[in-house]
Every structure is written in structure tokens, then in C-alpha cells.
Amino acid sequence: MKGPDLLHSLFGVLLRFREREVALLGDISKMYHRIMIPLQDQHVNRFLWRNLETHREPDVYIKTVLTFGDKPAPAMAQTALKKTAEENRSVYPEAAEVLHKNTYMDDICNSVNTVTEAKQMAENLDIYLKTGCFKVKRWISNKSLEDHAQVEKRSEMAVFRGNVAEKVLGMAWNNQEDTLTFSVTSNAVYHVIGSGQPLSEGKLTKRVLLTQVAQVYDPLGLAAAFLIRAKIGLQELWQVGVDWDEEPPLAARVKGIPVHDLSGRWSHGPEFLQKPEELWPQEADKPVGEEDLERRQVKIVCEVKNIDEAINPKTFSSWRNLVRVTARIQRLANKIRARGQNQEGREGPLSPEESQGAEIFWIKKSQKSLHSRVKKGEFRALSPFVDGHRVIRVGGRLDKAVVFYETRHPALLPSDHWISVLTTRHAHQHGHSGVAATTANIRVKYWILKAMELSKSVKFKYGFCKEMAHKTETQLMADLPALRLAPYTPPFYHTACDDFGPYSVKIGRNKTTKHYGAIFTCLNTRAVHLEMAVDCSTMEFLQVLSRFLAIRGQPAVLISDNGAQFVGAERELSEMVRGFSREEIQEFCAEKSVHWKFTTPAAPHENGCAESLVKTCKNALKRAIGSQVLAPFELYTVFLEVANLVNQRPIGRIRNATDVS
């Protein structure tokens, strides 16, 4: 980073340099190289060097002092100089004031009333700067400073080098005559501003004229009355339409002062200023009309403004992002309070307590409009109450249910607040499920008024959900079979199965293979169990079936289509028990009998329970992994998570009074 601009005003420093009789000019020697870089920052300034010895590896060096070209170097140098001035201000207050006001980068420009003061100031500044490891290369004055004076062969020296980007010398100071001078190397300017003499350096063009005028650096405006002639001439050339390299007219009649008149009234001012103030000419008072009277301005004592919230929730599109940002800001506020008590605040990742505190903060914000409605009894059917955190929650008769407190008593939220929209989006993004499933996921923690309408609005605004939605054909459905309507039976007592896939999995660094999925669904509860098969062989399906039986138990009926692996499984199961004795077969059938039924060939609709849930699971898998290629166990983990997600879907839709309130 570049750092702040700590340089003083060039105009102000020059004025104070010419303010008093004795001028004092000093140059700090090797200013950058006298400032050390902090040890922890030195390794940022590494560089390689091998002295053109290309046959060997370069050596690694670090810069320990400030160097030219480093962006923060000017700011760091000025900071070090100001730090030196502040540390010894009580010992040398006048020298500290000079360093604080009359320096420009490494130049010290000051003026005092007498030579004695100049000597003392030079000595004090030498001692003062030595405490900060600075050293003045030489002191130059328009008066003789004896031991501090140095004989200069050149009568002129640059006071400033001007702006670093411009790289021009600027003003030249003749310390013997104590005058500021300007150097002009061409007579191009004089050709236009009055002399009319022919040029000796080629033809006069607008480009040449602008170059000569721009070379004169005059921050104090001492030659402004003279340079204005050339500048007005340039304006006239633009108005006439002269091109850059076209020779302009000989002369321009413009206002201004010739150079030999600059030492008169322009430099010293009018003569009456040298006289006492009572002898100055008096201007007669003129009657002032009412329209010319200055109107008194009304000062604004105070102003009432609506202060926006520190965090505007409408600028967030994600509930988790809003909670994280709020938790971070609350942590910062707590750290600031802790510093007042000499304590350290919390560091590191956000804790669950901090995230929960941020959630409660926004829930209470969104519930401000509900307090008056609760007092009026509008939500009497929900038995609302206020908990210890001042959060309005839904009551009910589920206090003894073995679920989380937030599930027994969800927070009541209005439907028209942005927090409700964000929480609905958050619930819908986990699986992009339907309206009823989204509403059910919301009510695990929040009870949003008109939640169905809000879920529907959020779902149909998602482009991803629109792309995944498919229009179904309208057809007359047949009656449900008896197996689908068997009450008082445990889950998976009547089961349908099917396989789907394949899915590519990686089994090596650059090798992939195909794995398949097997679905088991209960015909009564429509619960889902997913397993993974490495191929479509009968033996592999027997392994899948064994895992299913070990977890879910023995079904009474197992329905499948006429896949070769299913038919083979039934045949091999028959061969497995063919060698049993009659008593053993009866015992096996009594304990683990499974009646396997196959659907009609080329009629997959007869196994529609499994086929419809295959579509649901494949859509969920597509949303979860997309085009990724997972490892086998990663894919199996996703299978289990998708099965759990599908099993959380509501069986039907039950509307309640709050959906329309």
C-alpha cells in the first residue's frame, strides 16, 4: 500500500522560508537508508542476486532499510521524522516545531531573525536529528554561519525538486544575493510576449510554446504577471485553431507585465503600504441598496435524521451469510467493550453460541410488528408466549415430546418480513424440495404466518427449480392394490425394489468404473432405503439384499420387475434352500419367509411405487453431486443422505388456520 500523503504544503513551506531575514536550508543525508524496516516486514522485501553468474543458483537477500521505488517508503520516512520531532519536543521545542512545519521530504527550510538564532537552530537540529539517527549533510544560509557555512562554487542550488512525478528542478536560490530565479533556455516565449525577435531554434509552433511555458516552475506565483502573457497567447492559438506543429502568428496583443517591471509594484506592492496605516488613502462610503445588503445566514443548530440500521438485512440473499456477518459484528462490539475493562475478546472461528445469538437478534427484530397483535389475541389458537430471550414462540401440547425445544416451540415470524423470506430460502435450498416439504422444514425452528404461500413464492422464483420441474401427463389412476393398504404392519413389511444408475466412480488416480443404486421402498409408509451395488450381477444383488435384510428386517412380500439379476436372485435363493431338509425349510419359511413377486414383463408401471421414488432419488442425487465423480464410499454416503432427505418429506398436505391468516 502506498500510505497517506504526509508532506507539507509546498506553498506554505516556501513562504515561511522567505518570511524572516536569515534563511537556513539543510539537506538530510541518505534519509531513506537511515530508517530500518521492521524485522517482521523485512522478508516481504526479498530479492535474488547472482552477479550475472548464470551457472549457479542466485542468493537470497533482504532489504533492511527503506529503498527508493517502494510505495510506502515516503510515508514511512515522514512518519519516522515526525516521530523524532515528537519524542524530544520538551527538550528542543523550537527545533521540533521546525521539523513539524518546515520540512519537505529530506529538505529543511527555515528562516530566523538573526545569525545567532540561525547558528543555535542549526546546532539544536543536528542534536535533535541525531536522536533519530538522522544527519544533515550541510547547512546553507544567505548569511555567514562561520563553522556551519560552506563555500559553494555554484551560486545557485535547487530549493525543491518539485513533484516527484514531474521531475523538474523548480525554483533556484542564489544564497549570495538571496534571490529566487527562473531559468529559461529558449527565446520562444519572448517571441510571443513582446519582443518580436526571430527564433534562433527553428520555427515557433504551439508545441514549442507550450513546452517553454510548462518548464517555468513557479509555486509562489512570483512570475505569474509575466507568464500570463504567454498563457493568454496559447489560449488565442486554440481559439484560432492553430495545429500543434503549425507556425503561429508573430505576436499576440495580450495583457501582462514585462519582465523588467516585475521588481516594481508587483513585487513590493503599492507605495502606501510602506507608510503608517493612518496615512493610507480612505475610500468614501457609498450608499448600499437593500438588494446589495448581506443577508444573515441561518445556522443549523441540530438536524434530525433517520439513522439506518448498521446491517440492512435486505442487502443479503442468504440467511447464513446474514447470521455470520451479524455474529462477527457482535463479536467486534464485545471486544471493544472488553478492552475498556482490560480484557481480551474471543478469537478464531464463530462459536455455536455466537451464531445462535445472531439468529435471536434478527428474530426479535422481525417480531416487532407482532407484539401488538399478540396482545389483541389474534394468534390465540397458537398459544403464543414470550421466552427468556424475549422471543415470541408458539405454544401447544408437545412439552413432553422428545425433540428439540425450538421444534416444540418454534419462533413466530410475520410473513411480510425479509427474515421470513431468507429463512424460507434457506430451508428450500436444502434439496430444493416441494412446497409442503419446504414448509415442513421451516417449522422445525420457525412458525411463519402464511408459510405455504411464502414457500410457493420462493420455490417458483428459483430458476433451478423451474428447470428441474417436469409437466406430468394427466391420466386416470387405477385403484390401489391390497398390499398398499395393509394397516398395522411394520415398515418394509411389503416392499418394492428396483435398481437405477449407473454412476461413475473413481477407483484410482486416472481410472473410473460404474456403480449402481438399489432402492427398497415400503408400500405402506413409502419409506425409502438405498444401497449401492458395484455391478448388476445376481451375486452383487444378493449382497445388497443381505444388507437390506440386516438393517430393515425380513419383509413378507418383495416386489420387483423381471430384471435378470432379480430372477437370478430368486432362482439362487431357491437353490440355496433346495438341499435343506423338510423340517429346516419349514423352520426357515416360518422365521424368514419372503414371498417374491415379479411384475408382468414390459409393464414397469406395475412397480410404479419404486419407479416414482427412483425419479425422486435420482433428482436429489443430481442436485447433490451434479457432474462430479466420487469415490465409492463417498457415493454410498450420498446415497444414505439422499434416503434420509427423501424420508423427511411429508406424506400429505394438511392446511391449518395460520396458512390463510
XYZ file of C-alpha atoms in Angstrom:
661
model
C 0.000 0.000 0.000
C 1.141 3.498 -0.752
C 0.303 5.093 2.611
C -1.026 8.595 3.411
C 0.447 11.810 1.976
C 2.288 13.377 4.945
C 4.149 16.076 3.010
C 3.547 19.681 3.989
C 2.184 22.292 1.634
C 4.956 23.370 -0.734
C 3.498 26.868 -0.916
C 3.450 27.227 2.880
C 6.997 25.954 3.380
C 8.335 28.370 0.736
C 6.501 31.308 2.298
C 7.944 30.576 5.743
C 11.397 30.156 4.167
C 11.191 33.740 2.849
C 9.445 35.159 5.936
C 12.449 36.318 8.017
C 15.837 37.880 7.318
C 18.184 34.918 7.830
C 17.370 31.844 5.730
C 18.521 28.391 6.803
C 18.477 25.429 4.415
C 19.518 21.864 5.268
C 19.508 18.530 3.464
C 19.153 15.271 5.415
C 21.771 12.827 4.151
C 20.570 9.429 2.889
C 17.213 9.785 4.604
C 15.714 6.509 3.339
C 18.751 4.422 4.251
C 18.674 5.675 7.849
C 15.270 4.110 8.522
C 15.187 0.399 9.363
C 12.408 -1.854 8.136
C 10.751 -3.829 10.997
C 12.063 -7.373 11.258
C 8.655 -8.914 10.563
C 8.407 -6.899 7.307
C 11.942 -7.444 6.026
C 11.108 -10.797 4.424
C 8.494 -9.082 2.276
C 11.411 -7.214 0.650
C 13.357 -10.271 -0.513
C 15.252 -10.274 -3.810
C 17.535 -12.643 -5.717
C 21.093 -11.798 -6.859
C 23.876 -13.802 -8.515
C 26.012 -11.035 -10.106
C 25.466 -12.311 -13.669
C 26.855 -15.724 -12.700
C 24.289 -17.741 -14.589
C 25.867 -21.103 -13.787
C 24.820 -21.020 -10.102
C 21.663 -20.555 -8.104
C 21.009 -16.940 -7.051
C 21.495 -15.829 -3.459
C 18.542 -14.565 -1.441
C 18.878 -11.132 0.130
C 16.507 -8.961 2.133
C 16.297 -5.196 2.332
C 16.765 -3.931 5.877
C 16.294 -0.189 5.161
C 13.855 1.854 3.103
C 14.601 1.973 -0.606
C 13.515 4.185 -3.469
C 10.648 2.820 -5.506
C 8.891 1.161 -2.549
C 5.397 2.668 -2.378
C 5.138 3.020 1.410
C 8.696 4.397 1.740
C 7.769 8.161 1.593
C 5.047 7.774 4.207
C 7.329 5.688 6.466
C 10.149 8.243 6.151
C 7.876 11.143 7.071
C 6.422 9.133 9.942
C 9.920 8.450 11.326
C 10.842 12.158 11.060
C 7.630 13.228 12.824
C 8.191 10.582 15.495
C 11.679 12.019 16.131
C 10.170 15.509 16.427
C 7.580 14.411 18.966
C 9.920 12.394 21.201
C 12.194 15.362 22.073
C 9.719 18.219 21.879
C 10.110 19.013 25.586
C 13.917 19.472 25.231
C 14.047 21.408 21.949
C 10.560 22.790 21.325
C 11.637 25.258 18.611
C 13.584 22.623 16.687
C 10.611 20.252 16.964
C 8.352 22.940 15.505
C 10.734 23.381 12.541
C 10.673 19.645 11.792
C 6.914 19.603 12.205
C 6.141 22.512 9.858
C 9.129 23.495 7.705
C 10.279 20.248 6.095
C 9.591 18.858 2.648
C 10.772 15.254 2.303
C 14.515 15.434 3.177
C 14.847 19.265 2.913
C 14.648 21.537 5.986
C 13.700 25.143 5.081
C 13.509 27.685 7.872
C 14.112 31.394 8.464
C 15.001 33.309 11.657
C 15.623 36.903 12.630
C 19.378 36.870 13.419
C 22.523 34.938 12.588
C 22.853 33.899 16.245
C 19.422 32.295 16.125
C 20.378 30.548 12.895
C 23.543 29.081 14.463
C 21.673 27.930 17.553
C 18.873 26.437 15.447
C 21.371 24.528 13.285
C 23.123 23.111 16.367
C 19.831 22.133 18.025
C 18.575 20.457 14.860
C 21.826 18.492 14.500
C 21.489 17.191 18.074
C 17.777 16.671 17.666
C 18.046 14.678 14.430
C 20.881 12.569 15.815
C 18.463 11.003 18.327
C 16.541 9.596 15.351
C 19.751 8.510 13.519
C 19.350 11.352 11.001
C 22.192 13.628 9.893
C 22.176 16.901 7.963
C 24.630 16.834 5.075
C 25.187 20.613 5.031
C 23.637 23.861 6.234
C 23.379 26.765 3.786
C 22.298 30.323 4.592
C 22.218 33.734 2.996
C 24.412 34.908 5.918
C 27.772 33.677 7.107
C 27.344 30.956 9.765
C 31.128 30.571 10.321
C 31.694 26.926 11.231
C 28.366 25.935 9.682
C 28.896 27.882 6.473
C 30.175 26.067 3.432
C 31.667 27.671 0.343
C 29.610 26.806 -2.683
C 31.222 27.029 -6.112
C 27.842 27.268 -7.698
C 25.794 30.280 -6.689
C 22.531 28.555 -7.266
C 21.011 25.395 -5.798
C 17.601 23.813 -6.105
C 15.318 24.535 -3.162
C 12.911 21.769 -4.146
C 12.802 19.135 -6.800
C 9.080 19.682 -7.164
C 6.601 16.880 -7.570
C 8.330 13.515 -7.935
C 6.143 12.652 -10.903
C 7.087 15.864 -12.755
C 10.856 15.548 -12.167
C 11.577 19.272 -12.719
C 14.035 21.311 -10.701
C 11.686 24.091 -9.696
C 12.956 27.300 -8.152
C 16.676 28.177 -7.885
C 18.010 30.119 -4.886
C 21.098 32.346 -5.080
C 22.212 32.329 -1.436
C 24.795 35.073 -2.007
C 22.242 37.585 -3.307
C 19.295 35.929 -1.503
C 17.148 35.860 -4.637
C 14.909 33.296 -6.290
C 15.455 32.985 -10.031
C 13.987 31.183 -13.028
C 15.923 29.607 -15.868
C 14.535 29.744 -19.411
C 16.661 28.102 -22.117
C 14.842 29.348 -25.203
C 13.688 32.688 -26.593
C 10.442 31.139 -27.807
C 8.450 32.785 -25.022
C 9.845 36.250 -25.733
C 8.831 35.925 -29.372
C 5.177 35.987 -28.384
C 5.106 38.191 -25.294
C 6.522 41.353 -26.688
C 9.993 41.258 -28.181
C 9.042 40.029 -31.623
C 12.622 38.847 -32.306
C 13.050 35.948 -34.755
C 13.692 32.496 -33.315
C 17.175 31.004 -33.425
C 15.999 27.436 -32.736
C 13.679 26.777 -35.673
C 10.110 27.853 -36.262
C 7.770 28.757 -33.394
C 4.882 26.273 -33.049
C 2.190 25.776 -30.480
C 4.048 22.678 -29.250
C 7.284 24.635 -28.705
C 5.468 27.465 -26.935
C 3.629 25.117 -24.556
C 6.867 23.285 -23.769
C 8.636 26.508 -22.820
C 5.784 27.809 -20.665
C 5.454 24.483 -18.822
C 9.171 24.493 -17.946
C 8.805 27.505 -15.657
C 8.014 26.146 -12.177
C 6.554 28.956 -10.036
C 4.689 27.618 -6.959
C 4.643 31.085 -5.302
C 3.282 32.871 -8.365
C 6.137 35.402 -8.413
C 6.233 35.431 -12.207
C 2.512 34.987 -12.757
C 2.045 38.509 -14.106
C 4.752 37.813 -16.676
C 3.757 34.259 -17.636
C 0.119 35.251 -18.114
C 1.120 36.853 -21.398
C 2.288 33.556 -22.844
C -0.678 31.634 -21.403
C -3.185 34.044 -22.919
C -1.302 33.733 -26.186
C -1.756 29.955 -26.021
C -5.497 30.424 -25.452
C -5.744 32.591 -28.545
C -3.904 29.985 -30.589
C -6.505 27.377 -29.534
C -9.329 29.750 -30.430
C -7.814 30.431 -33.853
C -7.394 26.689 -34.444
C -3.627 26.510 -34.926
C -2.336 22.910 -35.068
C 0.444 21.628 -32.829
C 3.223 21.851 -35.403
C 1.907 24.825 -37.367
C 3.791 28.111 -37.048
C 1.564 30.614 -35.196
C 1.176 34.361 -35.889
C 4.074 36.629 -34.952
C 2.631 38.282 -31.885
C -0.444 38.376 -29.691
C -1.731 41.512 -28.061
C -2.363 40.410 -24.525
C -2.305 41.936 -21.086
C 0.504 41.397 -18.584
C 3.662 42.918 -17.150
C 7.073 42.906 -18.905
C 9.818 41.056 -17.073
C 11.743 44.244 -16.202
C 8.679 45.560 -14.334
C 8.321 42.545 -12.004
C 10.611 44.128 -9.396
C 8.357 47.137 -9.006
C 4.763 47.333 -7.767
C 4.114 43.644 -8.494
C 6.920 42.543 -6.136
C 6.754 45.192 -3.383
C 3.115 46.236 -3.532
C 1.751 49.825 -3.675
C 3.756 52.609 -2.007
C 1.127 53.460 0.609
C 1.692 50.078 2.274
C 5.140 51.360 3.404
C 3.513 54.258 5.261
C 1.666 54.212 8.617
C -1.869 52.902 8.399
C -3.423 56.284 9.239
C -1.861 57.731 6.046
C -3.438 55.130 3.797
C -5.999 56.523 1.322
C -9.569 56.332 2.584
C -12.378 55.192 0.346
C -15.575 57.186 0.656
C -18.580 55.272 1.923
C -21.098 54.601 -0.772
C -24.781 54.131 -0.068
C -25.691 50.478 -0.239
C -29.034 49.461 -1.644
C -31.257 46.980 0.038
C -30.646 44.461 -2.726
C -26.868 44.615 -2.020
C -27.142 44.069 1.728
C -25.651 40.859 3.007
C -28.281 38.600 4.368
C -27.598 36.873 7.598
C -27.290 33.141 7.193
C -29.316 30.972 9.497
C -27.102 28.477 11.290
C -28.436 24.999 11.703
C -28.110 24.044 15.349
C -29.350 20.489 15.008
C -30.712 18.245 12.356
C -32.912 15.196 12.766
C -32.105 12.280 10.512
C -33.344 8.745 10.300
C -30.260 6.652 11.022
C -30.245 3.452 9.033
C -29.516 0.146 10.707
C -25.888 -0.921 10.901
C -26.834 -4.050 8.936
C -29.595 -3.902 6.344
C -30.959 -7.450 6.003
C -32.398 -6.676 2.551
C -28.865 -6.445 1.173
C -28.415 -10.168 1.930
C -29.773 -13.027 -0.135
C -28.623 -15.808 2.213
C -29.763 -16.422 5.784
C -26.447 -17.995 6.815
C -24.438 -15.055 5.428
C -26.593 -12.600 7.380
C -26.141 -14.603 10.578
C -22.355 -14.864 10.117
C -21.899 -11.136 9.411
C -24.086 -10.211 12.385
C -22.170 -12.573 14.674
C -18.846 -11.074 13.550
C -20.030 -7.528 14.226
C -21.412 -8.521 17.630
C -18.053 -10.128 18.462
C -16.261 -6.903 17.464
C -18.578 -4.865 19.692
C -17.918 -7.211 22.606
C -14.146 -6.935 22.063
C -14.346 -3.137 22.141
C -16.278 -3.283 25.429
C -13.776 -5.776 26.830
C -10.830 -3.505 26.063
C -12.280 -0.897 28.404
C -12.014 -3.490 31.172
C -8.521 -4.672 30.132
C -9.877 -7.978 28.844
C -9.294 -9.870 25.631
C -12.144 -10.737 23.317
C -12.883 -14.036 21.607
C -10.760 -15.026 18.600
C -10.950 -17.736 15.950
C -13.996 -19.214 14.184
C -17.521 -18.376 15.271
C -18.929 -20.490 18.079
C -22.449 -22.003 18.017
C -23.434 -19.617 20.829
C -22.417 -16.587 18.741
C -24.385 -17.825 15.722
C -27.409 -18.533 17.908
C -27.178 -15.043 19.419
C -27.164 -13.505 15.925
C -30.227 -15.561 14.957
C -32.100 -14.463 18.089
C -31.166 -10.831 17.327
C -32.849 -10.924 13.912
C -35.822 -12.967 15.142
C -36.552 -10.274 17.759
C -36.145 -7.586 15.074
C -38.686 -9.280 12.815
C -41.181 -9.791 15.669
C -41.610 -6.084 16.490
C -44.831 -5.905 14.484
C -46.276 -8.994 16.233
C -46.301 -7.796 19.845
C -49.396 -5.639 19.438
C -51.197 -8.380 17.517
C -50.366 -10.921 20.217
C -51.827 -8.580 22.876
C -55.026 -8.305 20.835
C -55.356 -12.099 20.801
C -55.047 -12.593 17.057
C -52.971 -15.776 17.484
C -54.888 -17.324 20.339
C -55.079 -20.656 18.528
C -51.284 -20.886 18.546
C -50.981 -20.269 22.328
C -48.097 -17.807 21.898
C -45.774 -16.949 24.797
C -42.550 -14.963 25.319
C -39.441 -16.904 26.391
C -36.456 -15.738 28.429
C -34.820 -14.130 25.377
C -37.960 -12.021 24.693
C -38.752 -14.163 21.640
C -42.407 -14.897 20.819
C -42.836 -18.660 20.455
C -45.730 -20.959 19.587
C -47.161 -22.961 22.493
C -49.047 -26.228 22.290
C -49.161 -29.615 23.963
C -45.766 -31.003 22.907
C -43.776 -30.181 26.032
C -43.139 -33.850 26.741
C -42.101 -34.678 23.179
C -38.503 -35.892 22.865
C -37.471 -33.227 20.347
C -35.521 -30.000 20.464
C -37.002 -27.034 22.302
C -37.093 -24.997 19.081
C -39.119 -27.774 17.422
C -41.606 -27.968 20.304
C -41.967 -24.189 20.401
C -40.916 -22.612 17.057
C -40.416 -18.865 16.868
C -43.377 -16.956 15.429
C -42.452 -14.842 12.382
C -44.535 -12.488 10.208
C -44.885 -13.357 6.547
C -44.069 -9.850 5.277
C -40.609 -9.511 6.870
C -37.384 -10.154 4.928
C -36.114 -12.507 7.638
C -39.033 -14.827 6.839
C -38.051 -14.804 3.162
C -34.425 -15.621 3.994
C -35.323 -18.492 6.322
C -37.692 -19.905 3.706
C -34.977 -19.715 1.056
C -32.563 -21.424 3.426
C -34.981 -24.296 4.038
C -35.780 -24.671 0.338
C -32.121 -24.722 -0.764
C -31.563 -27.958 1.171
C -32.788 -30.313 -1.525
C -34.979 -27.856 -3.493
C -37.986 -29.840 -2.331
C -41.630 -29.054 -2.920
C -43.888 -26.535 -1.203
C -45.113 -28.871 1.532
C -41.644 -30.256 2.260
C -40.182 -26.740 2.415
C -42.886 -25.668 4.853
C -42.255 -28.745 6.993
C -38.514 -27.988 7.091
C -39.204 -24.381 8.096
C -41.401 -25.384 11.022
C -38.591 -27.340 12.594
C -37.472 -23.970 14.036
C -39.841 -21.226 12.829
C -43.599 -20.816 12.531
C -44.094 -18.344 9.693
C -47.547 -16.981 9.096
C -48.840 -17.919 5.627
C -45.862 -20.242 5.264
C -47.432 -22.208 2.375
C -47.831 -19.108 0.220
C -44.328 -17.947 1.067
C -42.835 -21.373 0.263
C -44.682 -21.447 -3.037
C -43.429 -17.958 -3.910
C -39.827 -18.877 -3.094
C -39.957 -22.165 -4.984
C -41.337 -20.753 -8.207
C -38.831 -17.881 -8.221
C -35.874 -20.271 -8.328
C -34.703 -20.825 -11.884
C -33.119 -24.118 -10.890
C -36.449 -25.463 -9.659
C -38.147 -24.328 -12.858
C -35.588 -26.224 -14.921
C -35.966 -29.384 -12.841
C -39.772 -29.306 -12.824
C -41.455 -31.526 -15.433
C -45.006 -31.405 -16.601
C -46.818 -34.633 -15.845
C -49.410 -36.235 -18.033
C -52.970 -36.347 -16.774
C -54.336 -39.866 -16.610
C -56.915 -41.855 -14.738
C -55.267 -43.761 -11.931
C -56.315 -47.334 -11.068
C -57.306 -48.449 -7.587
C -54.528 -49.085 -5.124
C -53.636 -52.770 -4.653
C -54.292 -54.501 -1.351
C -50.599 -54.528 -0.485
C -50.643 -50.713 -0.442
C -53.471 -50.650 2.093
C -52.296 -53.022 4.834
C -52.729 -51.290 8.217
C -50.933 -52.296 11.408
C -47.910 -53.638 9.553
C -44.304 -52.617 10.367
C -42.265 -50.610 7.872
C -40.942 -52.549 4.876
C -43.328 -55.437 5.602
C -44.470 -55.120 1.998
C -41.525 -53.899 -0.060
C -40.863 -53.000 -3.682
C -37.335 -52.846 -5.092
C -35.648 -51.643 -8.233
C -32.218 -50.602 -9.423
C -31.050 -47.420 -11.138
C -27.884 -45.899 -12.481
C -25.115 -46.243 -13.445
C -22.915 -43.663 -11.666
C -19.241 -43.181 -12.477
C -16.885 -43.573 -9.508
C -13.118 -43.202 -9.338
C -11.152 -46.222 -8.145
C -7.696 -44.891 -8.924
C -5.819 -41.788 -9.929
C -6.935 -41.916 -13.565
C -9.347 -44.832 -13.547
C -13.118 -44.891 -13.185
C -15.777 -47.576 -13.169
C -19.552 -47.799 -12.867
C -21.597 -48.442 -9.725
C -25.359 -48.791 -9.429
C -28.059 -47.958 -6.930
C -30.717 -50.225 -5.452
C -33.899 -48.843 -3.931
C -36.196 -50.548 -1.432
C -39.453 -48.792 -0.589
C -42.190 -49.661 1.877
C -45.529 -49.975 0.056
C -47.475 -48.575 3.035
C -45.330 -45.822 4.572
C -43.429 -45.087 1.316
C -40.183 -45.022 3.303
C -37.005 -45.411 1.237
C -33.825 -47.438 1.750
C -30.930 -47.014 -0.718
C -28.000 -49.368 -1.226
C -25.072 -49.338 -3.638
C -24.111 -52.203 -5.978
C -20.783 -52.495 -7.759
C -22.417 -54.203 -10.770
C -25.716 -55.683 -11.946
C -24.869 -59.300 -11.269
C -27.063 -61.648 -9.232
C -24.405 -62.210 -6.578
C -23.965 -58.489 -6.074
C -27.726 -58.033 -5.672
C -27.746 -60.824 -3.093
C -25.154 -58.846 -1.134
C -27.347 -55.735 -1.404
C -30.392 -57.746 -0.295
C -28.478 -59.168 2.662
C -27.539 -55.650 3.843
C -31.155 -54.562 3.500
C -32.454 -57.547 5.477
C -29.843 -56.991 8.188
C -30.953 -53.384 8.683
C -34.702 -53.365 7.948
C -35.689 -56.940 8.775
C -37.473 -59.634 6.754
C -40.354 -58.400 4.513
C -43.346 -60.605 3.884
C -43.602 -59.702 0.211
C -40.892 -58.362 -2.103
C -41.989 -56.994 -5.491
C -39.606 -56.364 -8.381
C -39.584 -56.273 -12.150
C -38.217 -59.117 -14.305
C -34.606 -57.967 -14.348
C -32.145 -60.783 -14.953
C -30.482 -60.167 -11.611
C -33.810 -60.321 -9.763
C -34.878 -63.541 -11.493
C -31.430 -64.977 -10.829
C -31.646 -63.965 -7.193
C -34.979 -65.769 -6.797
C -33.587 -68.873 -8.529
C -30.398 -68.905 -6.446
C -32.395 -68.382 -3.274
C -34.431 -71.458 -4.265
C -31.248 -73.430 -4.954
C -29.805 -72.321 -1.619
C -32.700 -73.929 0.269
C -33.155 -76.912 -2.073
C -30.732 -79.075 -0.086
C -32.420 -78.325 3.227
C -34.498 -80.957 4.945
C -38.253 -80.556 5.143
C -38.109 -79.542 8.796
C -35.371 -76.964 8.096
C -37.304 -75.497 5.155
C -40.430 -75.176 7.293
C -38.436 -73.501 10.041
C -36.773 -71.103 7.549
C -40.150 -70.176 5.998
C -41.703 -69.695 9.408
C -38.986 -67.350 10.587
C -37.712 -65.650 7.417
C -40.119 -66.479 4.663
C -40.090 -63.959 1.832
C -42.653 -64.202 -0.927
C -41.040 -62.764 -4.068
C -43.451 -61.473 -6.722
C -42.428 -60.376 -10.203
C -44.340 -57.883 -12.277
C -45.549 -58.591 -15.792
C -42.754 -58.347 -18.361
C -42.623 -54.996 -20.248
C -45.008 -53.440 -17.690
C -42.857 -51.242 -15.414
C -45.945 -49.325 -14.262
C -46.881 -52.315 -12.115
C -43.862 -51.440 -9.982
C -44.746 -47.755 -10.045
C -44.119 -47.258 -6.302
C -40.440 -47.977 -6.781
C -40.227 -46.253 -10.184
C -41.647 -42.936 -8.877
C -39.259 -42.895 -5.939
C -36.371 -43.752 -8.273
C -37.159 -40.491 -10.056
C -37.234 -38.592 -6.744
C -33.927 -40.071 -5.586
C -32.223 -39.511 -8.948
C -33.295 -35.860 -8.944
C -31.928 -35.431 -5.433
C -28.666 -37.113 -6.428
C -28.375 -34.882 -9.473
C -28.783 -31.786 -7.315
C -26.289 -33.106 -4.759
C -23.383 -34.296 -6.931
C -24.116 -32.917 -10.395
C -21.342 -33.988 -12.748
C -18.813 -34.837 -10.019
C -17.056 -38.207 -9.980
C -16.953 -39.511 -6.403
C -15.150 -42.336 -4.698
C -17.259 -45.453 -3.959
C -17.706 -44.732 -0.249
C -18.414 -41.071 -0.995
C -21.190 -42.138 -3.354
C -22.548 -44.556 -0.743
C -22.581 -41.732 1.824
C -24.553 -39.556 -0.588
C -27.000 -42.441 -1.111
C -27.672 -42.608 2.632
C -28.079 -38.827 2.939
C -30.491 -38.728 -0.017
C -32.533 -41.553 1.514
C -32.724 -39.651 4.786
C -33.739 -36.468 2.941
C -36.469 -38.262 0.967
C -37.804 -39.883 4.135
C -38.317 -36.438 5.675
C -40.880 -35.450 3.057
C -44.478 -35.073 4.285
C -46.892 -37.780 3.236
C -49.710 -35.327 2.537
C -50.647 -31.694 2.879
C -52.669 -30.583 5.869
C -53.697 -26.933 5.826
C -54.210 -25.024 9.065
C -55.754 -21.741 10.094
C -52.490 -19.780 10.057
C -51.950 -20.519 6.354
C -54.698 -18.059 5.458
C -54.389 -15.614 8.348
